[in-house]
PDB file of C-alpha atoms in Angstrom:
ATOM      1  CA  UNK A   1     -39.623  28.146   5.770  1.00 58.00           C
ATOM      2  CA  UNK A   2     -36.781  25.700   5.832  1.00 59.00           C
ATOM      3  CA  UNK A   3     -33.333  26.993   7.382  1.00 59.00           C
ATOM      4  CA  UNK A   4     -29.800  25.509   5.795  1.00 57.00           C
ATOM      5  CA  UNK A   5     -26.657  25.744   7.389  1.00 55.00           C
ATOM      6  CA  UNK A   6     -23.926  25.026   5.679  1.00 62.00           C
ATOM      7  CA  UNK A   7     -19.654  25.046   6.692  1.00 71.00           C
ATOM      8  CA  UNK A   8     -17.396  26.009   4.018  1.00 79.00           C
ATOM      9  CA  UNK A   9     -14.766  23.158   3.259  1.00 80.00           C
ATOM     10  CA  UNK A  10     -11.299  23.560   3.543  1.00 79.00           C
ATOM     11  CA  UNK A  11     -10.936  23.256  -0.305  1.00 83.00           C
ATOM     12  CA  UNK A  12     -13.689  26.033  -0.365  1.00 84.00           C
ATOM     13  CA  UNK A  13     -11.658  28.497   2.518  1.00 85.00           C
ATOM     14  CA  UNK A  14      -8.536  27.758   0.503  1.00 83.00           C
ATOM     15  CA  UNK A  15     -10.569  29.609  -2.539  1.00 86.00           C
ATOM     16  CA  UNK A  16     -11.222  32.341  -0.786  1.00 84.00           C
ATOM     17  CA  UNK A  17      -8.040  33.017   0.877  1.00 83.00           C
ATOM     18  CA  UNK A  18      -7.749  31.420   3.886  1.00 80.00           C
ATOM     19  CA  UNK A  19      -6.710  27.878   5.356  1.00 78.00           C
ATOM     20  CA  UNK A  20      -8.807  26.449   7.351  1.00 75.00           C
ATOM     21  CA  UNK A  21      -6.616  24.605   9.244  1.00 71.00           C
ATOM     22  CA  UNK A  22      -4.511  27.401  10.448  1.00 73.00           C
ATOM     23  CA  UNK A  23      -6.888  30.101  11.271  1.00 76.00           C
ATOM     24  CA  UNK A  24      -7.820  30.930  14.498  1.00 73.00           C
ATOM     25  CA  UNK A  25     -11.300  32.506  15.246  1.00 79.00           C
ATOM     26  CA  UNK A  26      -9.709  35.271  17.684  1.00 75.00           C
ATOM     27  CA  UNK A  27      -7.705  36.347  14.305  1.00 76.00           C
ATOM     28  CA  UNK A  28     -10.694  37.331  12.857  1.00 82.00           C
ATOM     29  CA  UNK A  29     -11.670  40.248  14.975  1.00 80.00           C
ATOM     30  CA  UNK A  30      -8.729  42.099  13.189  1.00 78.00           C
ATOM     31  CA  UNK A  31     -11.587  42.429  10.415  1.00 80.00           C
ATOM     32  CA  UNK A  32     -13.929  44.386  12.737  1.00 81.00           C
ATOM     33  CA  UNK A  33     -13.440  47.282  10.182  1.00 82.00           C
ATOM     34  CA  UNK A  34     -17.202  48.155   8.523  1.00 82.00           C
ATOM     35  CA  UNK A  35     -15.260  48.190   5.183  1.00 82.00           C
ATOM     36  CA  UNK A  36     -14.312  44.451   5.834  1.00 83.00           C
ATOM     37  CA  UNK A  37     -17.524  43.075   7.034  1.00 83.00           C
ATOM     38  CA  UNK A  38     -17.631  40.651   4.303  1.00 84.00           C
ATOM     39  CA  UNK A  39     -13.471  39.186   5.018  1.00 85.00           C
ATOM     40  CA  UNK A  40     -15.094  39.470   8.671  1.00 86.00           C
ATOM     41  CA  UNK A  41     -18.023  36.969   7.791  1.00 86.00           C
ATOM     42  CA  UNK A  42     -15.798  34.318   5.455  1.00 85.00           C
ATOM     43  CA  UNK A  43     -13.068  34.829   8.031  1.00 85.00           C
ATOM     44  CA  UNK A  44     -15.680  33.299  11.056  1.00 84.00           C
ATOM     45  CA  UNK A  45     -16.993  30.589   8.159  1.00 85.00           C
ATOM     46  CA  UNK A  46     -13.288  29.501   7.702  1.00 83.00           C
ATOM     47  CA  UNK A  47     -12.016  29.460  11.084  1.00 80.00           C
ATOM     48  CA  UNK A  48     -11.000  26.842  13.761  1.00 73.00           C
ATOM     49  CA  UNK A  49     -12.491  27.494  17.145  1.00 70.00           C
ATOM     50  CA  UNK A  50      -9.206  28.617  19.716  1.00 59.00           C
ATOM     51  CA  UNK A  51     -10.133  25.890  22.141  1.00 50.00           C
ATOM     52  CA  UNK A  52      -9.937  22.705  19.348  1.00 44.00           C
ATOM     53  CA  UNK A  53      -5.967  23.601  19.340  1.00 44.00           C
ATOM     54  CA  UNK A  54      -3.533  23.007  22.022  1.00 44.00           C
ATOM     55  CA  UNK A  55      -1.009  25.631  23.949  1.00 43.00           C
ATOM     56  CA  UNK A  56       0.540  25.928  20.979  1.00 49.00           C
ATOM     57  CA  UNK A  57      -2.161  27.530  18.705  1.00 54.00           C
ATOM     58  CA  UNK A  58      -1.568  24.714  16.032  1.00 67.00           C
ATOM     59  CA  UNK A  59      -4.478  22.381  15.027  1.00 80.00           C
ATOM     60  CA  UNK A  60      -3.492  18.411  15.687  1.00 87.00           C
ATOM     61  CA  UNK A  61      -5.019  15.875  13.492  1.00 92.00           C
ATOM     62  CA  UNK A  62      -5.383  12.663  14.382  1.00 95.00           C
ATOM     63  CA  UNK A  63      -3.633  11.287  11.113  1.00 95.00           C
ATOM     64  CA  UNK A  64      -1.451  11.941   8.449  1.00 96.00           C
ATOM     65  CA  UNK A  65      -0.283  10.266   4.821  1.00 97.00           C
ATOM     66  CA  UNK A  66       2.600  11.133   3.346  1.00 97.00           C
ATOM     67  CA  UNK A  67       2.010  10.156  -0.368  1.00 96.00           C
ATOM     68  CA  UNK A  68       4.987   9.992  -3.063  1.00 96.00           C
ATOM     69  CA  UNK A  69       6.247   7.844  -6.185  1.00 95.00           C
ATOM     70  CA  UNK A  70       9.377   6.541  -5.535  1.00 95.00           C
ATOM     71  CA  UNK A  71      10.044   7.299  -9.468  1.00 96.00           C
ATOM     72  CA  UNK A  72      10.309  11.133  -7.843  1.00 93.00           C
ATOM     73  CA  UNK A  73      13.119  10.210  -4.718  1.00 94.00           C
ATOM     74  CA  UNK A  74      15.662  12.089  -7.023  1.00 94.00           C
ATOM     75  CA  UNK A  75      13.774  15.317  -7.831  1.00 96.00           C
ATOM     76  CA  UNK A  76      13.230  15.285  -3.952  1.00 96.00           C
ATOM     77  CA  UNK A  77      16.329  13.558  -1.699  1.00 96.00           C
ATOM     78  CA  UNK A  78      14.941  16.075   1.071  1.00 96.00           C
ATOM     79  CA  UNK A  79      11.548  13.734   1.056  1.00 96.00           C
ATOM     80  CA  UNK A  80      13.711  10.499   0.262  1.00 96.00           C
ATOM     81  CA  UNK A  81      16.194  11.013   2.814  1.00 96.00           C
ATOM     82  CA  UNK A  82      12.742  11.845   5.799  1.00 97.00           C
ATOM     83  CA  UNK A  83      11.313   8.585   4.425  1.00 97.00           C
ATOM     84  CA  UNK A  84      14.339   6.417   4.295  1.00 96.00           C
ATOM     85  CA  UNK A  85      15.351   7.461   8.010  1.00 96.00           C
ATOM     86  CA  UNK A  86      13.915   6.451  11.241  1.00 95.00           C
ATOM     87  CA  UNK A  87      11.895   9.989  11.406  1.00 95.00           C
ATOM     88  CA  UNK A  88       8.510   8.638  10.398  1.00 95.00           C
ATOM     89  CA  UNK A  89       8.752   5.621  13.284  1.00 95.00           C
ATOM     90  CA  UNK A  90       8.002   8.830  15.619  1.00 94.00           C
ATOM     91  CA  UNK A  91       4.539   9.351  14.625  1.00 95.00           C
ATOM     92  CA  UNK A  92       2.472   6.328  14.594  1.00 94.00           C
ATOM     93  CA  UNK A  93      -0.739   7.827  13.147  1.00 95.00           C
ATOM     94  CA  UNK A  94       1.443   9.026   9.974  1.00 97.00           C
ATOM     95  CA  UNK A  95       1.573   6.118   6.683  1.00 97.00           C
ATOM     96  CA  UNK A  96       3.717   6.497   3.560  1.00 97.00           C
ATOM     97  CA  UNK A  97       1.742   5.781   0.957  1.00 97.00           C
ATOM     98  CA  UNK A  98       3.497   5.230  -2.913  1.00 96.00           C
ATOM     99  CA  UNK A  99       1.655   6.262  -5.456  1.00 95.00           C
ATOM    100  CA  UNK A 100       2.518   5.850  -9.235  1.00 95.00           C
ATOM    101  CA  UNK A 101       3.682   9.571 -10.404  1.00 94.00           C
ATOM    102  CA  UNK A 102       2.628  11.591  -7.811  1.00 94.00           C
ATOM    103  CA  UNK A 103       5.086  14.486  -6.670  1.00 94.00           C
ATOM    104  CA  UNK A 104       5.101  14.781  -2.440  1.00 96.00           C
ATOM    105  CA  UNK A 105       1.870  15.022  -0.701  1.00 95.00           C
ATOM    106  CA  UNK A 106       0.852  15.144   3.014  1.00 95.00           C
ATOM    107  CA  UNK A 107      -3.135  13.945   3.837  1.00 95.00           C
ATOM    108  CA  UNK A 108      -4.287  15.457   7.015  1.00 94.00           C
ATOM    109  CA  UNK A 109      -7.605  13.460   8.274  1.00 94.00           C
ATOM    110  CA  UNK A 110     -10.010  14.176  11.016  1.00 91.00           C
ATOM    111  CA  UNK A 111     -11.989  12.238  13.446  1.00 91.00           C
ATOM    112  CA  UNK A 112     -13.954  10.344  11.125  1.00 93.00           C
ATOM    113  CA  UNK A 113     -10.924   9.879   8.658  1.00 94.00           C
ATOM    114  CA  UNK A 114     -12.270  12.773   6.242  1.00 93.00           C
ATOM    115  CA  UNK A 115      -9.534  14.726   4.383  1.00 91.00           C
ATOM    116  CA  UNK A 116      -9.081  17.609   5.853  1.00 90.00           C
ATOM    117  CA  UNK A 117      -6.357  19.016   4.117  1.00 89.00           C
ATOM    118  CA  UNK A 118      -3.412  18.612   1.548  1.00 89.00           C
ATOM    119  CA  UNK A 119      -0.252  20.337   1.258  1.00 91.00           C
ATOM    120  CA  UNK A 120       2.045  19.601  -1.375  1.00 90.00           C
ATOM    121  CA  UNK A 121       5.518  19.644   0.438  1.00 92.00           C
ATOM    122  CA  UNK A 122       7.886  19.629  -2.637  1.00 89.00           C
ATOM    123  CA  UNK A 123       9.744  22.516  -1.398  1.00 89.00           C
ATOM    124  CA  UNK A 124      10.482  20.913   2.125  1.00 90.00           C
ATOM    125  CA  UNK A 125      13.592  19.952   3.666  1.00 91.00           C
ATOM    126  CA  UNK A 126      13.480  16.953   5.696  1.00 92.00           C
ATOM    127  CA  UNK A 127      13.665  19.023   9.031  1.00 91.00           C
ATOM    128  CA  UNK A 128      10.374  20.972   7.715  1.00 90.00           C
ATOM    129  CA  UNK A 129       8.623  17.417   7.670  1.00 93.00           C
ATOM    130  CA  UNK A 130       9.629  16.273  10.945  1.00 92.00           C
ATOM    131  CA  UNK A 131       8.890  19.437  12.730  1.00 88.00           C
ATOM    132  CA  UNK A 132       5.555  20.032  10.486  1.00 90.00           C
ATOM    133  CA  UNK A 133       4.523  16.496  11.997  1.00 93.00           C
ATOM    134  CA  UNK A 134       5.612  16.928  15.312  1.00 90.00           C
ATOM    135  CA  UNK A 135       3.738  20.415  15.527  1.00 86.00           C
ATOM    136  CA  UNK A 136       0.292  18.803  13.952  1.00 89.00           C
ATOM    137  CA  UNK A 137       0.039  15.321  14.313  1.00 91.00           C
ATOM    138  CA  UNK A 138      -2.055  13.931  17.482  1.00 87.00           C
ATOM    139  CA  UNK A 139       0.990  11.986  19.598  1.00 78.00           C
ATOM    140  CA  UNK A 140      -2.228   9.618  20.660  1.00 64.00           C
TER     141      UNK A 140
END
């Protein structure tokens, strides 16, 4: 008999409810109900072990792209304006990347420079960048 483990991706966490890159396995026990056993089981499959984050609870990844079209700047001065300023000289595992069309992006990689996770930050002022970055971006 052969044995398979498998992890859920974050894209397959996301599907069922939870993000992967902000929930902590100590959260699950608040499933412990018998009437939630199976949130309780894709709750642990989805989770990020407490000790991979710092004092702060928040997962750090070691890099970051910020992806945009320019062509967008003025359905998003918020984005423009985070870009344009000397904000993104802080983090020096985060790249702006332009690309043709697309509406405002943020990459999140891993160790091995997987994709971990994308948010689409269309709705964020430029203080929400800067503080999203200095919360979960590795200052390595």
């Amino acid at each position: 008999m052969d044995i398979i483990i498998a992890e859920f991706t974050a894209d397959d966490c996301k599907l069922l409810g939870f993000n992967k890159a902000n929930v902590l396995c100590s959260t699950c026990k608040r499933f412990s109900d018998p009437e939630l056993a199976k949130i309780l089981t894709t709750c642990k499959e989805c989770c990020l072990k407490d000790n991979d984050n710092d004092l702060s609870g928040s997962k750090r990844y070691p890099k970051a792209v910020l992806e945009v079209c320019t062509c967008k700047f003025g359905q998003y001065p918020q984005i423009q304006a985070f870009i344009k300023s000397d904000r993104p000289k802080k983090y020096k595992n985060l790249s702006i990347k332009y690309v043709r069309g697309l509406d405002p992006i943020i990459k999140l990689y891993d160790e091995e420079n997987r994709i971990e996770d994308i948010l689409d930050i269309h709705k964020w002022d430029t203080d929400s960048v800067d503080e999203f970055l200095s919360t979960h971006l590795s200052k390595d």
